[in-house]
PDB file of C-alpha atoms in Angstrom:
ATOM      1  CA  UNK Q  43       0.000   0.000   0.000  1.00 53.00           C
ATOM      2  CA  UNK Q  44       1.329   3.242  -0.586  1.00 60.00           C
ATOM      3  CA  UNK Q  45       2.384   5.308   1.837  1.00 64.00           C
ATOM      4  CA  UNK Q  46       3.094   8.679   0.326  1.00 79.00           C
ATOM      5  CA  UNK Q  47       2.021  10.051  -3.112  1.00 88.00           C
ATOM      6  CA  UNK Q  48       4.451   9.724  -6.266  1.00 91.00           C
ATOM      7  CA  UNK Q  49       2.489  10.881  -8.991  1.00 94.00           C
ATOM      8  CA  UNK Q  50       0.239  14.698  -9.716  1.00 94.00           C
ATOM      9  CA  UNK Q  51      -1.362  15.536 -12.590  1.00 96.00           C
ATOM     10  CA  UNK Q  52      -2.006  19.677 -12.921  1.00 93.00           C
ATOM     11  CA  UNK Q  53      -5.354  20.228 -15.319  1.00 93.00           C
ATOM     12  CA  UNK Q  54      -4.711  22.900 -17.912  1.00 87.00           C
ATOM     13  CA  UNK Q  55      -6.343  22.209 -21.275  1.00 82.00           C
ATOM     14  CA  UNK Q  56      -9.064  24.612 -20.773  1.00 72.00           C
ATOM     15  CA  UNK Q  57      -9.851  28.058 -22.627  1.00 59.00           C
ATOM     16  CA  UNK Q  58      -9.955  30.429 -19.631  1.00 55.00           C
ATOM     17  CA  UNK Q  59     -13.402  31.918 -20.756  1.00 55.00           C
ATOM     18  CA  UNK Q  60     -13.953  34.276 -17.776  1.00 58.00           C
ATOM     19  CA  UNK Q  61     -10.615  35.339 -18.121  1.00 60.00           C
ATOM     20  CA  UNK Q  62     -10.677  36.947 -21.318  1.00 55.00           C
ATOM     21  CA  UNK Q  63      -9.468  38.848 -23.339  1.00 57.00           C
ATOM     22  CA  UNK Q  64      -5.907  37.672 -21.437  1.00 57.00           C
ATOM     23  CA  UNK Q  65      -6.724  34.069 -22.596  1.00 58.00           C
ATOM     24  CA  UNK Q  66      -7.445  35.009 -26.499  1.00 61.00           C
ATOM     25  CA  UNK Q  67      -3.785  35.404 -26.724  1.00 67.00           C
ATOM     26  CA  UNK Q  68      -2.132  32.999 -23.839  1.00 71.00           C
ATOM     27  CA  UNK Q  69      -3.879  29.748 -22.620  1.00 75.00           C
ATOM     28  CA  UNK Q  70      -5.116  29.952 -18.919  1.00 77.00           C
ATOM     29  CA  UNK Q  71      -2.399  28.271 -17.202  1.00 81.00           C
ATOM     30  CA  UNK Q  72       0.237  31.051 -18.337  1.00 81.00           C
ATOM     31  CA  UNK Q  73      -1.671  33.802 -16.726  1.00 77.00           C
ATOM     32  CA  UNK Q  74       0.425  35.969 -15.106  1.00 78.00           C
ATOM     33  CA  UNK Q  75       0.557  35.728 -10.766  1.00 74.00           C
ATOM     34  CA  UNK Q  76       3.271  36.414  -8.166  1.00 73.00           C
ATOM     35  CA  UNK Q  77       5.854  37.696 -11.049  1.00 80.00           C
ATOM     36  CA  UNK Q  78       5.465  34.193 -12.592  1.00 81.00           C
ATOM     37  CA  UNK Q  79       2.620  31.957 -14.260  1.00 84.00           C
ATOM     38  CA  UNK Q  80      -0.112  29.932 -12.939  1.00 83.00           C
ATOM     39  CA  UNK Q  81       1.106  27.072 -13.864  1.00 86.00           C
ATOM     40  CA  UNK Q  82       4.850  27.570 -12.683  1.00 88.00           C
ATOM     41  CA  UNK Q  83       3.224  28.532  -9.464  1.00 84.00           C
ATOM     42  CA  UNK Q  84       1.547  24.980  -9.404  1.00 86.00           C
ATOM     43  CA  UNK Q  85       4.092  22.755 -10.069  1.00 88.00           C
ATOM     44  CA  UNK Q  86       6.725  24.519  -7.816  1.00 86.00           C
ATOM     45  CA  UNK Q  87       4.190  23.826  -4.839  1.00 84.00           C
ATOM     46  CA  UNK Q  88       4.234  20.113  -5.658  1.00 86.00           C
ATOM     47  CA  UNK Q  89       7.889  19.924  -6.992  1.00 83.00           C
ATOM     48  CA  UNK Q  90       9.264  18.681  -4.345  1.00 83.00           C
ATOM     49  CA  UNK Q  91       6.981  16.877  -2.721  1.00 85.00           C
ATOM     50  CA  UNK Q  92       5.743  14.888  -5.600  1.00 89.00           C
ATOM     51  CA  UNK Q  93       7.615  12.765  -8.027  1.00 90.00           C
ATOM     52  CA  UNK Q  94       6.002  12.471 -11.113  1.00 94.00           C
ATOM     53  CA  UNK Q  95       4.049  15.717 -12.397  1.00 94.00           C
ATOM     54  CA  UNK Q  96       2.173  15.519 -15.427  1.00 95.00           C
ATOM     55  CA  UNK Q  97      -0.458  18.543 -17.289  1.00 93.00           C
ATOM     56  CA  UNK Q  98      -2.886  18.409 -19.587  1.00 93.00           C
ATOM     57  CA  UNK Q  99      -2.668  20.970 -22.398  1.00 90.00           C
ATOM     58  CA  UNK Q 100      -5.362  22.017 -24.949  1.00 85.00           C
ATOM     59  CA  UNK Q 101      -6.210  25.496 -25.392  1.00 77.00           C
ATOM     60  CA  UNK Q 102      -3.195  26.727 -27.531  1.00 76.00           C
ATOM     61  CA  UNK Q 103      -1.502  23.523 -26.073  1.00 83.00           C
ATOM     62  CA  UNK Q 104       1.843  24.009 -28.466  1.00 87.00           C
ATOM     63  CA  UNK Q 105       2.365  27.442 -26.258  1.00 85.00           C
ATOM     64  CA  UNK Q 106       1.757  25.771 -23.125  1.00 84.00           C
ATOM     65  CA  UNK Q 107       3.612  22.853 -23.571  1.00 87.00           C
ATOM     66  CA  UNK Q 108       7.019  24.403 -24.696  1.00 86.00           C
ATOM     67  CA  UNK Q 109       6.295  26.498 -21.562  1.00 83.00           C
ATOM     68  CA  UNK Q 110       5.871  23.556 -19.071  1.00 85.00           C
ATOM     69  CA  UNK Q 111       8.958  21.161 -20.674  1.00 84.00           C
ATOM     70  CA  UNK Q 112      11.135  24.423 -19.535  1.00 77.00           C
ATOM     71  CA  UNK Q 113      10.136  23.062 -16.082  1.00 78.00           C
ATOM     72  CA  UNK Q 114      10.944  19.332 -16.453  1.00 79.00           C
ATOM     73  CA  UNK Q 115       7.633  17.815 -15.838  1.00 88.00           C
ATOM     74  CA  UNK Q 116       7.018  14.141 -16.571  1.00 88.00           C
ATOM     75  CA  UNK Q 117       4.702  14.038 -19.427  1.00 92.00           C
ATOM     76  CA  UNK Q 118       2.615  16.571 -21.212  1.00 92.00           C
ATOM     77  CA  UNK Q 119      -1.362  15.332 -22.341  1.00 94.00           C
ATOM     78  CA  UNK Q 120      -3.296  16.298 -24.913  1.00 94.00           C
ATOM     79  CA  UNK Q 121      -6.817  16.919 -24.380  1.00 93.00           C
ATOM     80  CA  UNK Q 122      -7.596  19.151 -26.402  1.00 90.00           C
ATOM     81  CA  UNK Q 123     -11.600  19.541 -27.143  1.00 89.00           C
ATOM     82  CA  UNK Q 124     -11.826  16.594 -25.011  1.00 93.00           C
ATOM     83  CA  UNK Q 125     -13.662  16.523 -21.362  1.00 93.00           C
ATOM     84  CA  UNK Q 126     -11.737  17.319 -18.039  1.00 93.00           C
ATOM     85  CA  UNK Q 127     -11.638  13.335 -17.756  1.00 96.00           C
ATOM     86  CA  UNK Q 128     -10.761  12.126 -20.826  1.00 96.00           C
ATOM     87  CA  UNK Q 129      -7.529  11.407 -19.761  1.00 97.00           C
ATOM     88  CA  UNK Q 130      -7.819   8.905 -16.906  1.00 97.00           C
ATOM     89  CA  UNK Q 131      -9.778   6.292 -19.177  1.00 97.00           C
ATOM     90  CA  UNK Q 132      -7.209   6.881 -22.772  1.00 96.00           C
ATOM     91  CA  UNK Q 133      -4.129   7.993 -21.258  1.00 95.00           C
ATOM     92  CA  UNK Q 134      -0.918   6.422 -20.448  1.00 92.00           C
ATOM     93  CA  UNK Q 135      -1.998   7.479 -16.933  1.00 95.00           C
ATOM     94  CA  UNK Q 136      -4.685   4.383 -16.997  1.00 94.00           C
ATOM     95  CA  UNK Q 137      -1.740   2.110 -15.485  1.00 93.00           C
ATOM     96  CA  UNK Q 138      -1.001   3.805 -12.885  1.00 91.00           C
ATOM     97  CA  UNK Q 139      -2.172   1.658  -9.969  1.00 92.00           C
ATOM     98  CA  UNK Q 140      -1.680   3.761  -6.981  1.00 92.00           C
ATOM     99  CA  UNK Q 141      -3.000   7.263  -5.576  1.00 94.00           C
ATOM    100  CA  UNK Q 142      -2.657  10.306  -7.934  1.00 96.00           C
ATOM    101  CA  UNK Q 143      -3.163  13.879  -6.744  1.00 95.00           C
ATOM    102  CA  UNK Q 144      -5.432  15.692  -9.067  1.00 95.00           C
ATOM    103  CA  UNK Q 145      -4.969  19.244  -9.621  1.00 92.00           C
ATOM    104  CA  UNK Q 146      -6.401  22.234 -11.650  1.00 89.00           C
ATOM    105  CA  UNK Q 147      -4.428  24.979 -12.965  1.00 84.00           C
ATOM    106  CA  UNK Q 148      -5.994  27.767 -11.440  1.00 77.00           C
ATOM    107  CA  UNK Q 149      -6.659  26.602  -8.058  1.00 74.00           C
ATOM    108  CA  UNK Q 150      -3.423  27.732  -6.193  1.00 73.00           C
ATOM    109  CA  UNK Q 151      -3.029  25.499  -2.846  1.00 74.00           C
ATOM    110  CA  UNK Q 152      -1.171  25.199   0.360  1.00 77.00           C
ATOM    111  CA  UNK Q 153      -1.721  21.656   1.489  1.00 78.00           C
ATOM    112  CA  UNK Q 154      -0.405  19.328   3.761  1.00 82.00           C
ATOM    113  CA  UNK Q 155       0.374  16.465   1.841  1.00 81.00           C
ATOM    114  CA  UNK Q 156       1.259  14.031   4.454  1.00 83.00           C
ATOM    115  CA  UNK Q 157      -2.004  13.927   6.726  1.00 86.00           C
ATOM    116  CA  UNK Q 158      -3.564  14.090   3.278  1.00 88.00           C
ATOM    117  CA  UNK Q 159      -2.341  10.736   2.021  1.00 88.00           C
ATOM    118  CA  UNK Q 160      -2.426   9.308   5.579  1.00 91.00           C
ATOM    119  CA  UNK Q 161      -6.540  10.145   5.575  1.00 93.00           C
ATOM    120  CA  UNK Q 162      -6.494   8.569   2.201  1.00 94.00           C
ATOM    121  CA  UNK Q 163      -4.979   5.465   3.448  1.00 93.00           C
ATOM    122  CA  UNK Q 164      -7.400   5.452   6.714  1.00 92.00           C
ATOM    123  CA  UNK Q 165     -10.211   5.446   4.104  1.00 93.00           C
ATOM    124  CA  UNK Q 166      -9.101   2.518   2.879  1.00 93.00           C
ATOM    125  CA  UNK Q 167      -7.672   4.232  -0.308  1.00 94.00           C
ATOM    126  CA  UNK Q 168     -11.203   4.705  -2.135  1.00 96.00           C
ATOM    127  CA  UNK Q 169     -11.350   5.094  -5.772  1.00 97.00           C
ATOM    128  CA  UNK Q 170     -11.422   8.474  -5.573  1.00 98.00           C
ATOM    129  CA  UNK Q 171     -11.258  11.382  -2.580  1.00 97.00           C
ATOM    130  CA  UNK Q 172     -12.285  14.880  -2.939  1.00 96.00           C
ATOM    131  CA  UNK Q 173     -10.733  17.431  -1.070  1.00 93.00           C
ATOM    132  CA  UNK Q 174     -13.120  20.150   0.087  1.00 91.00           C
ATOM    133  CA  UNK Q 175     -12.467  24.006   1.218  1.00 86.00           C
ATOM    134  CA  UNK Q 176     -15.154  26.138   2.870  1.00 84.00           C
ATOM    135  CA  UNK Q 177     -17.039  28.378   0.583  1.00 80.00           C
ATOM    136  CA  UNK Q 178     -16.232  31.496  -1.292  1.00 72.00           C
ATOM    137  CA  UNK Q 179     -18.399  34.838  -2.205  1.00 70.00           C
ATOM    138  CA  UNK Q 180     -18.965  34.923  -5.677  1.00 67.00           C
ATOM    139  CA  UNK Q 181     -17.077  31.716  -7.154  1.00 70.00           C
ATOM    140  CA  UNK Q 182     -19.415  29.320  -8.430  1.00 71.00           C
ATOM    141  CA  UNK Q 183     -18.823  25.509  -8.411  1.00 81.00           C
ATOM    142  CA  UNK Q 184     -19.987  22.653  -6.821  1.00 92.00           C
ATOM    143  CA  UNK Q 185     -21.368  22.102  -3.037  1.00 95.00           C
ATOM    144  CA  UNK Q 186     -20.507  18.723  -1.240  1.00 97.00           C
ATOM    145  CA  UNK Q 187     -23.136  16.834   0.590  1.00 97.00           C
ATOM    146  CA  UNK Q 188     -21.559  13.660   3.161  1.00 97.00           C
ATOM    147  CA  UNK Q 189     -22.450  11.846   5.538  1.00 96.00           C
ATOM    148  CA  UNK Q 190     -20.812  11.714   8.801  1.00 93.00           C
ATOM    149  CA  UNK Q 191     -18.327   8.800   7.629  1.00 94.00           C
ATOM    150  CA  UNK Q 192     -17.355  11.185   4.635  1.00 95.00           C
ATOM    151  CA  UNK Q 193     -19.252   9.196   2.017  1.00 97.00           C
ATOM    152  CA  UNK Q 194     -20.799  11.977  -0.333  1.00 98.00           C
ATOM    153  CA  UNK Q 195     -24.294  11.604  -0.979  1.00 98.00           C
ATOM    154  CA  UNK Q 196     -24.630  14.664  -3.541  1.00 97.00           C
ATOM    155  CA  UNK Q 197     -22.468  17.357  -5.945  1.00 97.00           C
ATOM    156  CA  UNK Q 198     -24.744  20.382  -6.321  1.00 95.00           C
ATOM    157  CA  UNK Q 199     -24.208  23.944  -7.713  1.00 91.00           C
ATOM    158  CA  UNK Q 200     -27.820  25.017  -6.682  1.00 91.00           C
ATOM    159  CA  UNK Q 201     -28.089  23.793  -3.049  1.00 93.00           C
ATOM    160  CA  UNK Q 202     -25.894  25.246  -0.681  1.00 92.00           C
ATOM    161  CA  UNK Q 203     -23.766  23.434   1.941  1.00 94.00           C
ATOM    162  CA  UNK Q 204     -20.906  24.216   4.647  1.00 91.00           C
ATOM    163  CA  UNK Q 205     -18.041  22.713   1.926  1.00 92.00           C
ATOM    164  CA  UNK Q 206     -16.962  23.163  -1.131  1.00 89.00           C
ATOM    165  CA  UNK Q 207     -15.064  21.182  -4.047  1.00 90.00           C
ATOM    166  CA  UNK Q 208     -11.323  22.632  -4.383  1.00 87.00           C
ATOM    167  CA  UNK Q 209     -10.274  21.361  -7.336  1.00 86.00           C
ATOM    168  CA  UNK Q 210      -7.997  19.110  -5.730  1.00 91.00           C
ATOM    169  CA  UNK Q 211      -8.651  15.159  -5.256  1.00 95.00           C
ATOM    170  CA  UNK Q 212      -6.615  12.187  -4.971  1.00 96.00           C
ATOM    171  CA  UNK Q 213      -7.996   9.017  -7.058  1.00 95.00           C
ATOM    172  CA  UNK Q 214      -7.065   5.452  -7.885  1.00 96.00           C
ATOM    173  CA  UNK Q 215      -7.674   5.250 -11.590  1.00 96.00           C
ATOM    174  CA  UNK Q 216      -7.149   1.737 -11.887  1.00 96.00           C
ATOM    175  CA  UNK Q 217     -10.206   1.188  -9.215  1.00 97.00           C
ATOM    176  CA  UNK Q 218     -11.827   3.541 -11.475  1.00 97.00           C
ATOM    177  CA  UNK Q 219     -11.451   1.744 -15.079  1.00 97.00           C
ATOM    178  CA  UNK Q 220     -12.348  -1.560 -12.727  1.00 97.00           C
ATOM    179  CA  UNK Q 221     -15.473   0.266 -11.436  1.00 98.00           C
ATOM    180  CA  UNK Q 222     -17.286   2.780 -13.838  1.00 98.00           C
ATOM    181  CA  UNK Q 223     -18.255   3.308 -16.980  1.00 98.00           C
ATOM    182  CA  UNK Q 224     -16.188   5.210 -19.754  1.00 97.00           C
ATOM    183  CA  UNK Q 225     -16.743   8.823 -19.668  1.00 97.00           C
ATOM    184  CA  UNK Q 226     -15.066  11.979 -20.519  1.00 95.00           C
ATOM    185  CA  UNK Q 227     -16.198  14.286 -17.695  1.00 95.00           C
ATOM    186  CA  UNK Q 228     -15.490  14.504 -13.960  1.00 95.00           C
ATOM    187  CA  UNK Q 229     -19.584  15.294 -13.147  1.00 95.00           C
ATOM    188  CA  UNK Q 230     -20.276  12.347 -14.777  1.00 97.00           C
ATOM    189  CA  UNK Q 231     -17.438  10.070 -13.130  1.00 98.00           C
ATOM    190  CA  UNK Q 232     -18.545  11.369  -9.590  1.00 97.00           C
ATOM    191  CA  UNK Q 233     -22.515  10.750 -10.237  1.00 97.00           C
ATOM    192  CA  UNK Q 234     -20.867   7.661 -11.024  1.00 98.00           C
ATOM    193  CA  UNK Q 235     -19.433   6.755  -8.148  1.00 98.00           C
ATOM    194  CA  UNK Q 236     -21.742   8.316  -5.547  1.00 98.00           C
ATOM    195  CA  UNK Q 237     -24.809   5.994  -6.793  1.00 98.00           C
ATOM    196  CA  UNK Q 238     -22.344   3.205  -5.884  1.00 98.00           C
ATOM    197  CA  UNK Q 239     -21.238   4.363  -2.454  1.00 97.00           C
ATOM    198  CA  UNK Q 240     -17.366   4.995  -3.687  1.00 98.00           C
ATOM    199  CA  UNK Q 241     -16.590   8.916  -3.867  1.00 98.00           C
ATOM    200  CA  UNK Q 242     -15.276  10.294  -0.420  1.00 98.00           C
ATOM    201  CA  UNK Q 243     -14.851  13.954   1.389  1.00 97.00           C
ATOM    202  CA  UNK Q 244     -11.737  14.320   2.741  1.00 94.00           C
ATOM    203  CA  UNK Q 245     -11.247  16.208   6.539  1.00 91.00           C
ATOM    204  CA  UNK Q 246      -7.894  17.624   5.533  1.00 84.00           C
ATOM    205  CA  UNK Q 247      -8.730  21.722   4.298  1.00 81.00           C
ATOM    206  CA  UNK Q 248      -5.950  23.604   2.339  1.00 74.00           C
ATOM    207  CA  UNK Q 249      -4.264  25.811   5.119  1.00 70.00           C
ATOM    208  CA  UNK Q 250      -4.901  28.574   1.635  1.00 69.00           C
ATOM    209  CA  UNK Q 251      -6.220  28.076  -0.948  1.00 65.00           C
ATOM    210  CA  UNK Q 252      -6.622  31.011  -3.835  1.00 64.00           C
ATOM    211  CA  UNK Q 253      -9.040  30.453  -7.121  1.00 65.00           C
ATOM    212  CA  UNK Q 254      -7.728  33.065  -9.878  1.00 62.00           C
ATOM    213  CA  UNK Q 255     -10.003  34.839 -12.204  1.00 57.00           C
ATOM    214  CA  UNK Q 256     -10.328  37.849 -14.624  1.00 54.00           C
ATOM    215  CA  UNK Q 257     -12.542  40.895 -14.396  1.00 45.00           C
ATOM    216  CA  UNK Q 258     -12.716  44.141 -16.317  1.00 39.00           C
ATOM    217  CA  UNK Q 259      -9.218  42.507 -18.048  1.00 42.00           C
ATOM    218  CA  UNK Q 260      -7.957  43.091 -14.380  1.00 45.00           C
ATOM    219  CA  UNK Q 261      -6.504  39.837 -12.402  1.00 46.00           C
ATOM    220  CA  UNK Q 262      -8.202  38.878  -9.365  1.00 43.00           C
ATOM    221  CA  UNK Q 263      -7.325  36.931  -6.382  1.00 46.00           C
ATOM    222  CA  UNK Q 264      -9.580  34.736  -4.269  1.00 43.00           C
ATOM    223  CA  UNK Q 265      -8.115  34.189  -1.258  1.00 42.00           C
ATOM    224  CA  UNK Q 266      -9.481  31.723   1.891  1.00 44.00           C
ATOM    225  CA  UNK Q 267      -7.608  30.369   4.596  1.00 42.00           C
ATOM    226  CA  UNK Q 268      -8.678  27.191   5.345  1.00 41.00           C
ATOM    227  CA  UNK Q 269      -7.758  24.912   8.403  1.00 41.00           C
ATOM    228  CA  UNK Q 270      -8.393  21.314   9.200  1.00 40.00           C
ATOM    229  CA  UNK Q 271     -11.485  20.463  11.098  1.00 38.00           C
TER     230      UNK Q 271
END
């Protein structure tokens, strides 16, 4: 069983639509922040910490992938007008047969990843863990619903509860090709495994955790300090 985490994967096909007109020029993960890129930012949190990083390009992917090999990852995907989860069922990735930290490109995180993998592990390494932060004013995503053993019973972006999906999970793909259907989106692969009692909440919280976004061509900063509860 694995003890610590070896292998990340950093999501960063998309097209950055709220964060135009920056992203008609640059994709999303190469918007500027802290006199560097998103995506710089992202892998130097997990750099040393994690192994194995891998990104998934698709949005002007040739620009973004020249810009991540500067930084010696492990392996750039292409996803390009594929969904967010394309990759874990026709990617090399499918072998991998122990935990993988999922990541998106634009969710900025401060994380300790040791009591993180030791929850997963005390779960019983479930196909697939979502790590939740505690809601923000005026960013929209999805709500998390659990019970009290952490077992999600519902995703929803119109009911309201006291958590909130990060962007950040840590999943077993093979458990997942064993376990689900083939799909190419993450809402899809979680309805998935909540009807059969597999998708879990985790109680470790980001100590910060910062969702980036553009308005009136200006860059914004989310910020929420989080702590374990």
């Amino acid at each position: 069983m694995a003890s610590k985490i070896d292998d990340a994967i950093i999501l960063a096909a998309g097209r950055g639509i709220r964060m135009r007109p920056l992203t008609d020029n640059l994709p999303k993960a190469m918007a500027p922040f802290n006199g560097s890129t998103l995506i710089y930012e992202g892998i130097k949190q997990i750099r040393d910490k994690i192994k194995n990083v891998y990104i998934t390009v698709g949005h002007k992917k040739s620009i973004l992938a020249s810009h991540v090999i500067e930084k010696n990852v492990s392996a750039v995907i292409n996803t390009n007008k594929k969904g967010n989860a394309w990759w874990i069922y026709n990617s090399l990735l499918k072998y991998i047969d122990k935990p993988l930290l999922v990541l998106t490109c634009d969710n900025l995180i401060k994380l300790d990843f040791n009591s993180l993998i030791e929850e997963y592990i005390n779960m019983g390494s479930p196909h697939c863990m979502i790590v939740p932060t505690k809601p923000i004013k005026g960013i929209s995503g999805d709500y998390i619903f659990k019970t009290k053993k952490n077992l999600i019973t519902k995703l929803s972006r119109k009911s309201k509860s006291n958590l909130y999906c990060s962007g950040i999970q840590i999943l077993n793909i093979k458990l997942i090709l064993r376990d689900t259907n083939k799909c190419n989106d993450f809402k899809i692969l979680w309805k998935q495994l909540i009807n059969k009692k597999l998708l879990y909440c985790s109680n470790t919280l980001p100590f910060s955790w910062y969702s980036i976004d553009i308005a009136s061509s200006r860059l914004v900063i989310f910020y929420k300090i989080s702590i374990s509860f």
